[in-house]
CSV table of C-alpha atoms (C1' of nucleotides) in Angstrom, one decimal:
chain,number,residue,atom,x,y,z
P,4,MET,CA,39.3,27.2,-5.1
P,5,ALA,CA,41.5,24.0,-4.1
P,6,TRP,CA,41.8,20.8,-6.8
P,7,GLN,CA,39.7,19.2,-4.5
P,8,GLU,CA,37.1,21.3,-4.0
P,9,ALA,CA,36.9,21.9,-7.6
P,10,HIS,CA,36.4,18.1,-8.4
P,11,LYS,CA,33.8,17.9,-5.8
P,12,GLU,CA,32.3,20.6,-7.3
P,13,GLN,CA,32.1,18.9,-10.9
P,14,SER,CA,31.0,15.5,-9.8
P,15,LYS,CA,27.9,17.7,-7.6
P,16,ASN,CA,27.3,19.6,-11.1
P,17,ARG,CA,27.3,15.8,-12.9
P,18,ILE,CA,24.7,14.3,-10.9
P,19,LEU,CA,22.1,17.5,-10.9
P,20,ASN,CA,22.6,17.6,-14.4
P,21,SER,CA,21.8,13.5,-14.4
P,22,ALA,CA,19.3,13.8,-11.7
P,23,ALA,CA,17.3,16.8,-13.8
P,24,MET,CA,17.5,15.1,-17.4
P,25,LEU,CA,16.5,11.7,-15.9
P,26,PHE,CA,13.3,13.1,-13.8
P,27,THR,CA,12.2,14.6,-16.1
P,28,HIS,CA,12.2,12.1,-18.8
P,29,TYR,CA,10.8,9.3,-16.0
P,30,GLY,CA,9.4,11.4,-13.3
P,31,PHE,CA,11.1,11.5,-9.6
P,32,GLU,CA,9.5,7.9,-8.1
P,33,LYS,CA,10.3,6.1,-11.2
P,34,ILE,CA,14.3,7.3,-11.2
P,35,SER,CA,16.4,5.5,-8.8
P,36,ILE,CA,19.5,7.3,-7.0
P,37,ASP,CA,21.4,4.3,-8.3
P,38,GLN,CA,20.1,5.3,-11.3
P,39,VAL,CA,20.8,8.5,-11.5
P,40,MET,CA,24.2,8.2,-10.2
P,41,LYS,CA,25.5,5.5,-12.6
P,42,ASN,CA,24.4,7.7,-15.6
P,43,ALA,CA,27.0,10.6,-13.9
P,44,GLU,CA,29.2,7.8,-13.9
P,45,LEU,CA,29.8,7.2,-10.5
P,46,THR,CA,28.6,4.7,-7.8
P,47,ARG,CA,25.9,4.0,-5.1
P,48,GLY,CA,27.7,4.8,-2.2
P,49,ALA,CA,29.3,8.9,-3.5
P,50,PHE,CA,25.9,9.8,-3.6
P,51,TYR,CA,25.6,10.8,-0.1
P,52,SER,CA,28.8,12.9,0.3
P,53,HIS,CA,26.5,15.7,-1.9
P,54,PHE,CA,23.1,15.2,-1.0
P,55,ARG,CA,21.4,14.6,2.3
P,56,SER,CA,18.7,12.3,0.8
P,57,LYS,CA,16.5,11.5,-2.8
P,58,SER,CA,14.3,14.6,-1.7
P,59,ASP,CA,17.3,16.7,-1.2
P,60,LEU,CA,18.6,15.8,-4.5
P,61,TYR,CA,15.3,16.6,-5.8
P,62,ALA,CA,15.0,20.3,-4.8
P,63,GLN,CA,18.0,21.0,-6.2
P,64,ALA,CA,17.4,19.8,-9.5
P,65,ILE,CA,14.5,21.2,-10.0
P,66,SER,CA,16.4,24.9,-9.6
P,67,LYS,CA,18.7,23.1,-11.5
P,68,GLY,CA,16.9,22.2,-14.3
P,69,ALA,CA,14.7,25.6,-14.8
P,70,LYS,CA,18.2,27.3,-15.1
P,71,VAL,CA,19.1,25.2,-17.9
P,72,ALA,CA,15.8,25.2,-19.4
P,73,SER,CA,16.2,29.0,-19.0
P,74,LYS,CA,19.4,29.2,-21.2
P,75,ARG,CA,18.0,27.3,-23.9
P,76,LYS,CA,15.6,29.3,-25.4
P,77,PRO,CA,15.9,31.3,-28.2
P,78,GLU,CA,17.9,34.4,-27.9
P,79,ASN,CA,14.8,36.5,-29.3
P,80,CYS,CA,12.6,35.1,-26.6
P,81,LEU,CA,12.8,38.1,-24.6
P,82,GLN,CA,11.8,40.6,-26.6
P,83,ASP,CA,8.1,39.3,-26.1
P,84,MET,CA,5.8,36.4,-24.8
P,85,LYS,CA,4.8,35.5,-28.2
P,86,ASP,CA,7.8,34.1,-29.1
P,87,PHE,CA,8.4,32.5,-25.6
P,88,ALA,CA,5.6,31.1,-25.9
P,89,LYS,CA,6.7,29.6,-29.6
P,90,TYR,CA,9.0,28.1,-27.6
P,91,TYR,CA,7.5,26.8,-24.7
P,92,LEU,CA,4.6,25.3,-26.1
P,93,SER,CA,6.5,23.8,-29.1
P,94,THR,CA,5.8,20.1,-30.3
P,95,GLU,CA,9.8,19.5,-29.2
P,96,HIS,CA,9.5,20.3,-25.8
P,97,ARG,CA,6.5,18.0,-25.4
P,98,ASP,CA,8.1,15.4,-27.2
P,99,ASN,CA,11.2,15.5,-24.8
P,100,ASN,CA,13.7,16.5,-27.1
P,101,TYR,CA,16.3,18.8,-25.6
P,102,GLU,CA,18.2,17.3,-22.9
P,103,GLN,CA,16.1,18.4,-20.0
P,104,GLY,CA,12.3,19.4,-20.1
P,105,CYS,CA,11.4,22.2,-18.1
P,106,PRO,CA,10.6,21.3,-14.5
P,107,LEU,CA,7.9,23.4,-13.2
P,108,ALA,CA,5.6,21.5,-16.3
P,109,PHE,CA,6.8,18.1,-16.7
P,110,LEU,CA,6.6,17.5,-12.7
P,111,VAL,CA,3.9,20.1,-11.6
P,112,SER,CA,1.6,17.8,-10.1
P,113,ASP,CA,3.8,15.6,-8.1
P,114,ILE,CA,5.2,18.4,-6.4
P,115,ASN,CA,2.5,18.7,-3.8
P,116,GLN,CA,3.4,14.9,-2.7
P,117,GLN,CA,7.0,16.3,-1.9
P,118,ASP,CA,8.6,17.7,1.6
P,119,HIS,CA,8.7,21.3,2.4
P,120,GLN,CA,11.9,21.8,0.8
P,121,VAL,CA,10.5,20.7,-2.4
P,122,LYS,CA,7.7,22.9,-2.1
P,123,LYS,CA,10.2,25.3,-1.6
P,124,THR,CA,12.7,25.7,-4.7
P,125,TYR,CA,9.5,25.0,-7.1
P,126,THR,CA,7.3,27.7,-5.6
P,127,LYS,CA,11.0,30.3,-6.2
P,128,THR,CA,11.2,29.1,-9.3
P,129,LEU,CA,7.8,29.4,-10.3
P,130,LYS,CA,8.4,33.2,-9.2
P,131,ALA,CA,11.2,34.0,-11.4
P,132,PHE,CA,9.7,32.2,-14.0
P,133,ILE,CA,7.3,34.4,-13.5
P,134,GLN,CA,9.3,37.7,-13.1
P,135,GLN,CA,10.9,36.9,-16.1
P,136,ALA,CA,7.4,36.9,-18.1
P,137,GLN,CA,6.9,39.8,-16.1
P,138,SER,CA,9.7,41.9,-17.6
P,139,LEU,CA,7.8,41.2,-20.8
P,140,SER,CA,4.7,42.8,-19.9
P,141,THR,CA,2.7,45.2,-17.4
P,142,ASP,CA,-0.1,43.6,-16.6
P,143,ARG,CA,0.4,41.0,-13.8
P,144,GLU,CA,-2.7,39.5,-13.9
P,145,LYS,CA,-2.1,38.8,-17.7
P,146,THR,CA,1.2,37.7,-17.1
P,147,LEU,CA,-0.4,34.9,-15.1
P,148,GLN,CA,-2.8,33.8,-17.0
P,149,SER,CA,0.1,33.5,-19.8
P,150,VAL,CA,2.2,31.5,-17.0
P,151,VAL,CA,-0.8,29.2,-16.7
P,152,LEU,CA,-1.2,29.1,-20.4
P,153,MET,CA,2.4,27.7,-21.2
P,154,ILE,CA,3.1,25.3,-18.4
P,155,GLY,CA,-0.3,24.4,-17.8
P,156,GLY,CA,-1.1,23.7,-21.4
P,157,LEU,CA,2.6,21.3,-22.0
P,158,ALA,CA,1.5,19.5,-18.9
P,159,LEU,CA,-1.4,18.3,-20.2
P,160,SER,CA,-0.9,18.2,-23.9
P,161,ARG,CA,1.9,15.8,-22.5
P,162,ALA,CA,-0.1,13.6,-20.8
P,163,LEU,CA,-2.3,12.5,-24.0
P,164,ASP,CA,-2.4,10.1,-26.5
P,165,ASP,CA,-3.9,11.9,-29.7
P,166,GLU,CA,-1.2,13.6,-31.0
P,167,GLU,CA,-3.8,16.0,-33.1
P,168,PHE,CA,-5.7,16.9,-29.7
P,169,SER,CA,-2.3,17.7,-28.6
P,170,ASP,CA,-1.1,19.6,-30.6
P,171,GLU,CA,-4.2,21.0,-31.3
P,172,LEU,CA,-3.9,22.4,-27.0
P,173,LEU,CA,-0.5,23.4,-28.1
P,174,MET,CA,-1.6,26.1,-30.8
P,175,ALA,CA,-4.4,26.8,-29.4
P,176,CYS,CA,-2.3,27.9,-26.0
P,177,LYS,CA,-0.1,29.8,-28.0
P,178,ALA,CA,-2.9,32.4,-29.2
P,179,GLY,CA,-4.6,32.7,-25.9
P,180,VAL,CA,-0.6,33.9,-25.0
P,181,THR,CA,-0.8,36.1,-28.0
P,182,SER,CA,-4.2,37.2,-27.7
P,183,LEU,CA,-3.4,38.1,-24.4
P,184,SER,CA,-0.4,39.9,-25.1
P,185,THR,CA,-1.6,42.0,-28.1
P,186,GLN,CA,-4.2,43.1,-25.0
P,187,GLU,CA,-2.0,45.0,-23.6
P,188,GLY,CA,-0.6,47.1,-26.6
P,189,ALA,CA,-4.7,48.4,-26.4
P,190,ASP,CA,-5.1,48.4,-22.8
P,191,VAL,CA,-8.8,49.4,-21.6
P,192,SER,CA,-9.2,50.6,-18.1
M,13,MET,CA,-28.2,-9.4,-11.3
M,14,ALA,CA,-27.6,-12.7,-9.0
M,15,TRP,CA,-26.5,-11.8,-5.6
M,16,GLN,CA,-23.1,-13.1,-6.3
M,17,GLU,CA,-22.7,-10.5,-9.3
M,18,ALA,CA,-24.2,-7.1,-6.7
M,19,HIS,CA,-21.6,-8.3,-4.2
M,20,LYS,CA,-18.5,-8.2,-6.4
M,21,GLU,CA,-19.4,-4.6,-8.3
M,22,GLN,CA,-20.2,-3.2,-4.8
M,23,SER,CA,-16.3,-4.4,-3.5
M,24,LYS,CA,-15.4,-3.5,-6.9
M,25,ASN,CA,-17.2,0.5,-6.5
M,26,ARG,CA,-15.5,0.5,-3.0
M,27,ILE,CA,-11.9,0.1,-4.3
M,28,LEU,CA,-12.4,2.2,-6.7
M,29,ASN,CA,-13.7,4.9,-4.7
M,30,SER,CA,-10.9,4.3,-2.2
M,31,ALA,CA,-8.1,4.4,-4.8
M,32,ALA,CA,-9.6,7.5,-6.3
M,33,MET,CA,-9.2,9.4,-3.1
M,34,LEU,CA,-5.9,8.1,-2.2
M,35,PHE,CA,-4.3,8.7,-5.6
M,36,THR,CA,-5.7,12.2,-5.6
M,37,HIS,CA,-4.8,12.4,-2.1
M,38,TYR,CA,-0.8,11.3,-2.1
M,39,GLY,CA,-0.3,10.0,-5.6
M,40,PHE,CA,-0.1,6.9,-6.9
M,41,GLU,CA,3.6,6.0,-6.7
M,42,LYS,CA,3.3,6.9,-2.9
M,43,ILE,CA,-0.2,4.5,-2.7
M,44,SER,CA,0.8,0.9,-2.5
M,45,ILE,CA,-2.5,-1.7,-3.5
M,46,ASP,CA,-2.4,-2.5,0.2
M,47,GLN,CA,-3.4,0.7,1.0
M,48,VAL,CA,-6.1,0.9,-1.2
M,49,MET,CA,-7.3,-2.2,-0.5
M,50,LYS,CA,-7.2,-1.7,3.7
M,51,ASN,CA,-8.9,1.4,3.2
M,52,ALA,CA,-11.8,-0.2,1.2
M,53,GLU,CA,-12.0,-3.1,4.1
M,54,LEU,CA,-10.5,-5.7,1.9
M,55,THR,CA,-7.5,-7.5,2.2
M,56,ARG,CA,-4.7,-7.6,-0.3
M,57,GLY,CA,-5.4,-10.6,-1.9
M,58,ALA,CA,-8.5,-9.8,-3.0
M,59,PHE,CA,-7.7,-7.6,-5.5
M,60,TYR,CA,-6.6,-9.7,-7.9
M,61,SER,CA,-10.2,-10.9,-8.5
M,62,HIS,CA,-11.0,-7.5,-10.0
M,63,PHE,CA,-8.2,-5.8,-11.8
M,64,ARG,CA,-5.2,-7.4,-13.8
M,65,SER,CA,-2.7,-4.9,-11.9
M,66,LYS,CA,-2.1,-1.8,-10.1
M,67,SER,CA,-1.9,0.2,-13.7
M,68,ASP,CA,-5.3,-1.5,-14.7
M,69,LEU,CA,-6.6,0.1,-11.5
M,70,TYR,CA,-5.3,3.4,-12.3
M,71,ALA,CA,-6.9,3.8,-15.8
M,72,GLN,CA,-10.1,3.0,-14.2
M,73,ALA,CA,-10.0,4.8,-11.0
M,74,ILE,CA,-9.2,8.2,-13.0
M,75,SER,CA,-12.3,7.6,-15.0
M,76,LYS,CA,-14.6,6.7,-12.1
M,77,GLY,CA,-12.5,10.2,-10.0
M,78,ALA,CA,-13.8,12.7,-12.9
M,79,LYS,CA,-17.6,11.3,-12.5
M,80,VAL,CA,-17.8,11.7,-8.7
M,81,ALA,CA,-15.7,15.1,-9.3
M,82,SER,CA,-18.2,16.1,-12.1
M,83,LYS,CA,-21.6,15.2,-10.5
M,84,ARG,CA,-20.1,17.0,-7.1
M,85,LYS,CA,-19.8,20.0,-8.6
M,86,PRO,CA,-23.1,23.3,-7.8
M,87,GLU,CA,-26.5,23.0,-10.0
M,88,ASN,CA,-26.0,26.3,-11.4
M,89,CYS,CA,-22.5,25.6,-13.0
M,90,LEU,CA,-24.1,23.9,-16.3
M,91,GLN,CA,-25.5,27.6,-16.8
M,92,ASP,CA,-21.6,29.1,-17.6
M,93,MET,CA,-17.9,29.0,-17.9
M,94,LYS,CA,-17.8,31.7,-14.7
M,95,ASP,CA,-20.1,29.8,-12.1
M,96,PHE,CA,-18.1,26.3,-13.4
M,97,ALA,CA,-14.6,28.1,-13.0
M,98,LYS,CA,-15.3,29.5,-9.8
M,99,TYR,CA,-16.3,25.9,-8.4
M,100,TYR,CA,-13.2,23.9,-10.3
M,101,LEU,CA,-10.5,27.3,-9.0
M,102,SER,CA,-12.0,27.1,-5.4
M,103,THR,CA,-9.7,27.4,-2.4
M,104,GLU,CA,-11.7,24.3,-1.2
M,105,HIS,CA,-10.5,22.2,-4.6
M,106,ARG,CA,-6.9,23.1,-4.1
M,107,ASP,CA,-6.7,21.7,-0.7
M,108,ASN,CA,-9.2,18.9,-1.4
M,109,ASN,CA,-10.9,19.5,1.3
M,110,TYR,CA,-13.8,17.2,-1.3
M,111,GLU,CA,-13.3,13.5,-0.7
M,112,GLN,CA,-11.6,13.4,-4.4
M,113,GLY,CA,-10.4,15.8,-6.5
M,114,CYS,CA,-10.0,16.0,-10.0
M,115,PRO,CA,-7.4,13.7,-11.4
M,116,LEU,CA,-7.3,15.7,-14.8
M,117,ALA,CA,-5.7,18.3,-12.5
M,118,PHE,CA,-4.4,16.4,-9.5
M,119,LEU,CA,-2.3,13.9,-11.6
M,120,VAL,CA,-1.5,15.8,-15.1
M,121,SER,CA,2.2,15.4,-14.6
M,122,ASP,CA,2.3,11.7,-13.6
M,123,ILE,CA,0.0,10.4,-16.4
M,124,ASN,CA,2.9,10.6,-19.2
M,125,GLN,CA,5.4,8.4,-17.2
M,126,GLN,CA,2.1,5.2,-17.2
M,127,ASP,CA,1.4,2.7,-19.4
M,128,HIS,CA,-0.7,3.2,-22.9
M,129,GLN,CA,-4.3,2.2,-21.3
M,130,VAL,CA,-3.2,5.2,-18.6
M,131,LYS,CA,-3.2,7.5,-21.1
M,132,LYS,CA,-6.0,6.3,-23.5
M,133,THR,CA,-8.1,6.7,-20.1
M,134,TYR,CA,-6.8,10.1,-19.4
M,135,THR,CA,-7.0,11.4,-23.2
M,136,LYS,CA,-10.6,9.8,-23.4
M,137,THR,CA,-11.8,11.6,-19.1
M,138,LEU,CA,-10.7,14.7,-20.9
M,139,LYS,CA,-12.2,15.0,-24.2
M,140,ALA,CA,-15.0,14.5,-21.6
M,141,PHE,CA,-14.8,17.2,-19.5
M,142,ILE,CA,-13.9,19.5,-22.8
M,143,GLN,CA,-17.2,18.5,-24.6
M,144,GLN,CA,-19.2,19.8,-21.1
M,145,ALA,CA,-17.4,23.1,-21.4
M,146,GLN,CA,-17.8,23.1,-25.2
M,147,SER,CA,-21.6,23.2,-24.0
M,148,LEU,CA,-21.6,26.5,-22.6
M,149,SER,CA,-19.0,28.2,-25.5
M,150,THR,CA,-19.3,28.4,-29.6
M,151,ASP,CA,-15.6,29.1,-29.9
M,152,ARG,CA,-13.7,25.9,-29.4
M,153,GLU,CA,-10.5,27.5,-28.7
M,154,LYS,CA,-11.9,29.8,-26.3
M,155,THR,CA,-13.1,26.5,-24.4
M,156,LEU,CA,-9.6,25.1,-24.9
M,157,GLN,CA,-8.1,27.9,-23.0
M,158,SER,CA,-10.5,28.1,-20.7
M,159,VAL,CA,-9.6,24.4,-19.8
M,160,VAL,CA,-6.4,24.5,-19.4
M,161,LEU,CA,-6.7,28.0,-17.0
M,162,MET,CA,-9.1,25.6,-14.7
M,163,ILE,CA,-6.9,22.4,-15.3
M,164,GLY,CA,-3.2,24.0,-15.2
M,165,GLY,CA,-4.2,26.7,-12.7
M,166,LEU,CA,-5.6,24.1,-9.8
M,167,ALA,CA,-2.1,22.3,-10.7
M,168,LEU,CA,-0.2,24.8,-10.5
M,169,SER,CA,-1.7,26.3,-7.3
M,170,ARG,CA,-1.5,23.0,-5.9
M,171,ALA,CA,2.5,23.2,-5.8
M,172,LEU,CA,2.5,26.3,-4.2
M,173,ASP,CA,4.1,26.5,-0.8
M,174,ASP,CA,3.1,30.2,-0.7
M,175,GLU,CA,-0.8,31.1,0.2
M,176,GLU,CA,-0.9,34.1,-0.7
M,177,PHE,CA,0.5,33.9,-3.7
M,178,SER,CA,-1.3,30.6,-4.5
M,179,ASP,CA,-4.7,32.6,-4.0
M,180,GLU,CA,-3.8,34.9,-6.6
M,181,LEU,CA,-3.2,32.5,-9.0
M,182,LEU,CA,-6.2,30.8,-8.7
M,183,MET,CA,-8.0,34.5,-9.1
M,184,ALA,CA,-6.0,35.3,-11.9
M,185,CYS,CA,-7.5,32.0,-13.4
M,186,LYS,CA,-11.1,32.4,-12.3
M,187,ALA,CA,-10.3,36.2,-14.1
M,188,GLY,CA,-9.1,34.3,-17.4
M,189,VAL,CA,-12.4,32.5,-17.5
M,190,THR,CA,-14.3,35.3,-17.3
M,191,SER,CA,-12.8,37.4,-19.7
M,192,LEU,CA,-13.0,34.5,-22.6
M,193,SER,CA,-16.7,34.1,-21.8
M,194,THR,CA,-17.4,37.7,-22.3
M,195,GLN,CA,-15.3,38.1,-25.1
M,196,GLU,CA,-17.4,35.6,-26.9
M,197,GLY,CA,-20.8,37.5,-26.4
M,198,ALA,CA,-19.0,40.5,-28.1
M,199,ASP,CA,-17.4,38.3,-30.7
M,200,VAL,CA,-15.0,40.4,-33.3
M,201,SER,CA,-13.6,38.5,-36.7
S,14,DG,C1',-14.9,-14.2,-3.7
S,15,DT,C1',-11.9,-13.5,0.3
S,16,DC,C1',-8.7,-14.6,3.1
S,17,DT,C1',-3.0,-15.9,4.8
S,18,DA,C1',1.8,-16.9,3.4
S,19,DT,C1',5.2,-16.1,0.7
S,20,DA,C1',7.5,-15.2,-3.7
S,21,DA,C1',10.7,-11.8,-5.5
S,22,DA,C1',12.4,-7.9,-6.9
S,23,DT,C1',13.7,-3.6,-5.8
S,24,DA,C1',14.3,1.1,-2.9
S,25,DG,C1',16.9,4.3,0.0
S,26,DA,C1',20.4,4.4,3.3
S,27,DT,C1',25.1,3.2,6.1
S,28,DA,C1',29.8,1.2,6.7
S,29,DG,C1',33.9,0.6,6.2
S,30,DA,C1',38.2,-0.1,3.1
S,31,DC,C1',41.0,2.5,0.3
L,7,DG,C1',35.7,11.6,-2.3
L,8,DT,C1',34.8,7.5,-4.1
L,9,DC,C1',34.1,2.3,-3.8
L,10,DT,C1',31.9,-2.1,-2.4
L,11,DA,C1',29.0,-4.8,0.2
L,12,DT,C1',24.6,-5.1,3.4
L,13,DC,C1',21.4,-3.7,6.2
L,14,DT,C1',16.1,-2.8,6.1
L,15,DA,C1',12.3,-1.8,4.8
L,16,DT,C1',8.4,-2.3,1.2
L,17,DT,C1',6.4,-3.2,-3.2
L,18,DT,C1',3.9,-5.8,-6.6
L,19,DA,C1',2.5,-10.2,-7.5
L,20,DT,C1',1.2,-14.9,-6.9
L,21,DA,C1',0.1,-20.0,-4.1
L,22,DG,C1',-3.4,-22.3,-2.2
L,23,DA,C1',-7.1,-22.9,2.2
L,24,DC,C1',-11.6,-22.0,3.0
DNA sequence: GTCTATAAATAGATAGAC
DNA sequence: GTCTATCTATTTATAGAC
């Protein structure tokens, strides 16, 4: 790869990381292109050399953000759903103590308002997320239920003003995922 | 009540219904005060006689919207969770064929970005929703899991670009709620 | 209480220099 | 590719007439 291409790739990555962080922390509509670029240590004018529009950035940031969140999870998470849920439904994730939260949960109800490309990318990202969870399971229906308990539970817990209540909700969802994966061991047909 | 007060109350109700409808259909940030007022057949200037700010309207619209959604549900819904889930997780609700969708699901990931009053109202509204579900159940943890499957499942299904996949997700959540309420009958301790 | 008019700020996107 | 400067549109909120 030529020097110029490598430099461009590097800039684009800085913009994407900046966007994924800011969008998950503050929401897509609340963040301007100017803020994204300043955080990436660039200026507004340079933006359009990398993306066609703010919406184009959104789609790519969702994909990127989910990959980063995926790499962050603990090593033993791939062993069973229970460990994965413990990480995903942690208070640290809810309170966004990581650099980026999972876009699937943090932005879920915003996606319906966006254009085709954003919805398409979100759908693809959720499918990959389910695929990953499915590898720890045999029953697709139970996998879907676990995924909804995780993404939905995290999203709901973030909307609440009552920490004790929010904690209770996270715990109930973790217990739900555990229960679903335990049922699999003793499958009844 | 004097005529003037009754008139004011009527105007405020028109604004609230307009806002609850537009916010759930198009999102809070995408809708301007001007659009809310035009839909309520009033002009922008009149808005501030009823609400202190757009955020104030948001909080009250969430509360109002949840009440309207609650009144809409079929008669037999109060009998068991299964019937309630069938209504809540229907494709009609997902596709927003009603005048207003349930704000708890339609706006869930937007709430975290709003001010204290909005989060407070959302929390109170969710608690009332759970209270209603709790009356059909004995196990609080299972009630919370069912509520997350419903609100989270509906929110997720709305973000998807793939109708078949979205339908599958709704079905899995309905099955999850059914399974949870069936487990209650044969409680194992 | 409702209207018209306007203030004041911010946003997405483009133009042109280097 | 990145910069500064600017265009154009939209927004929340306020002022003052009726």
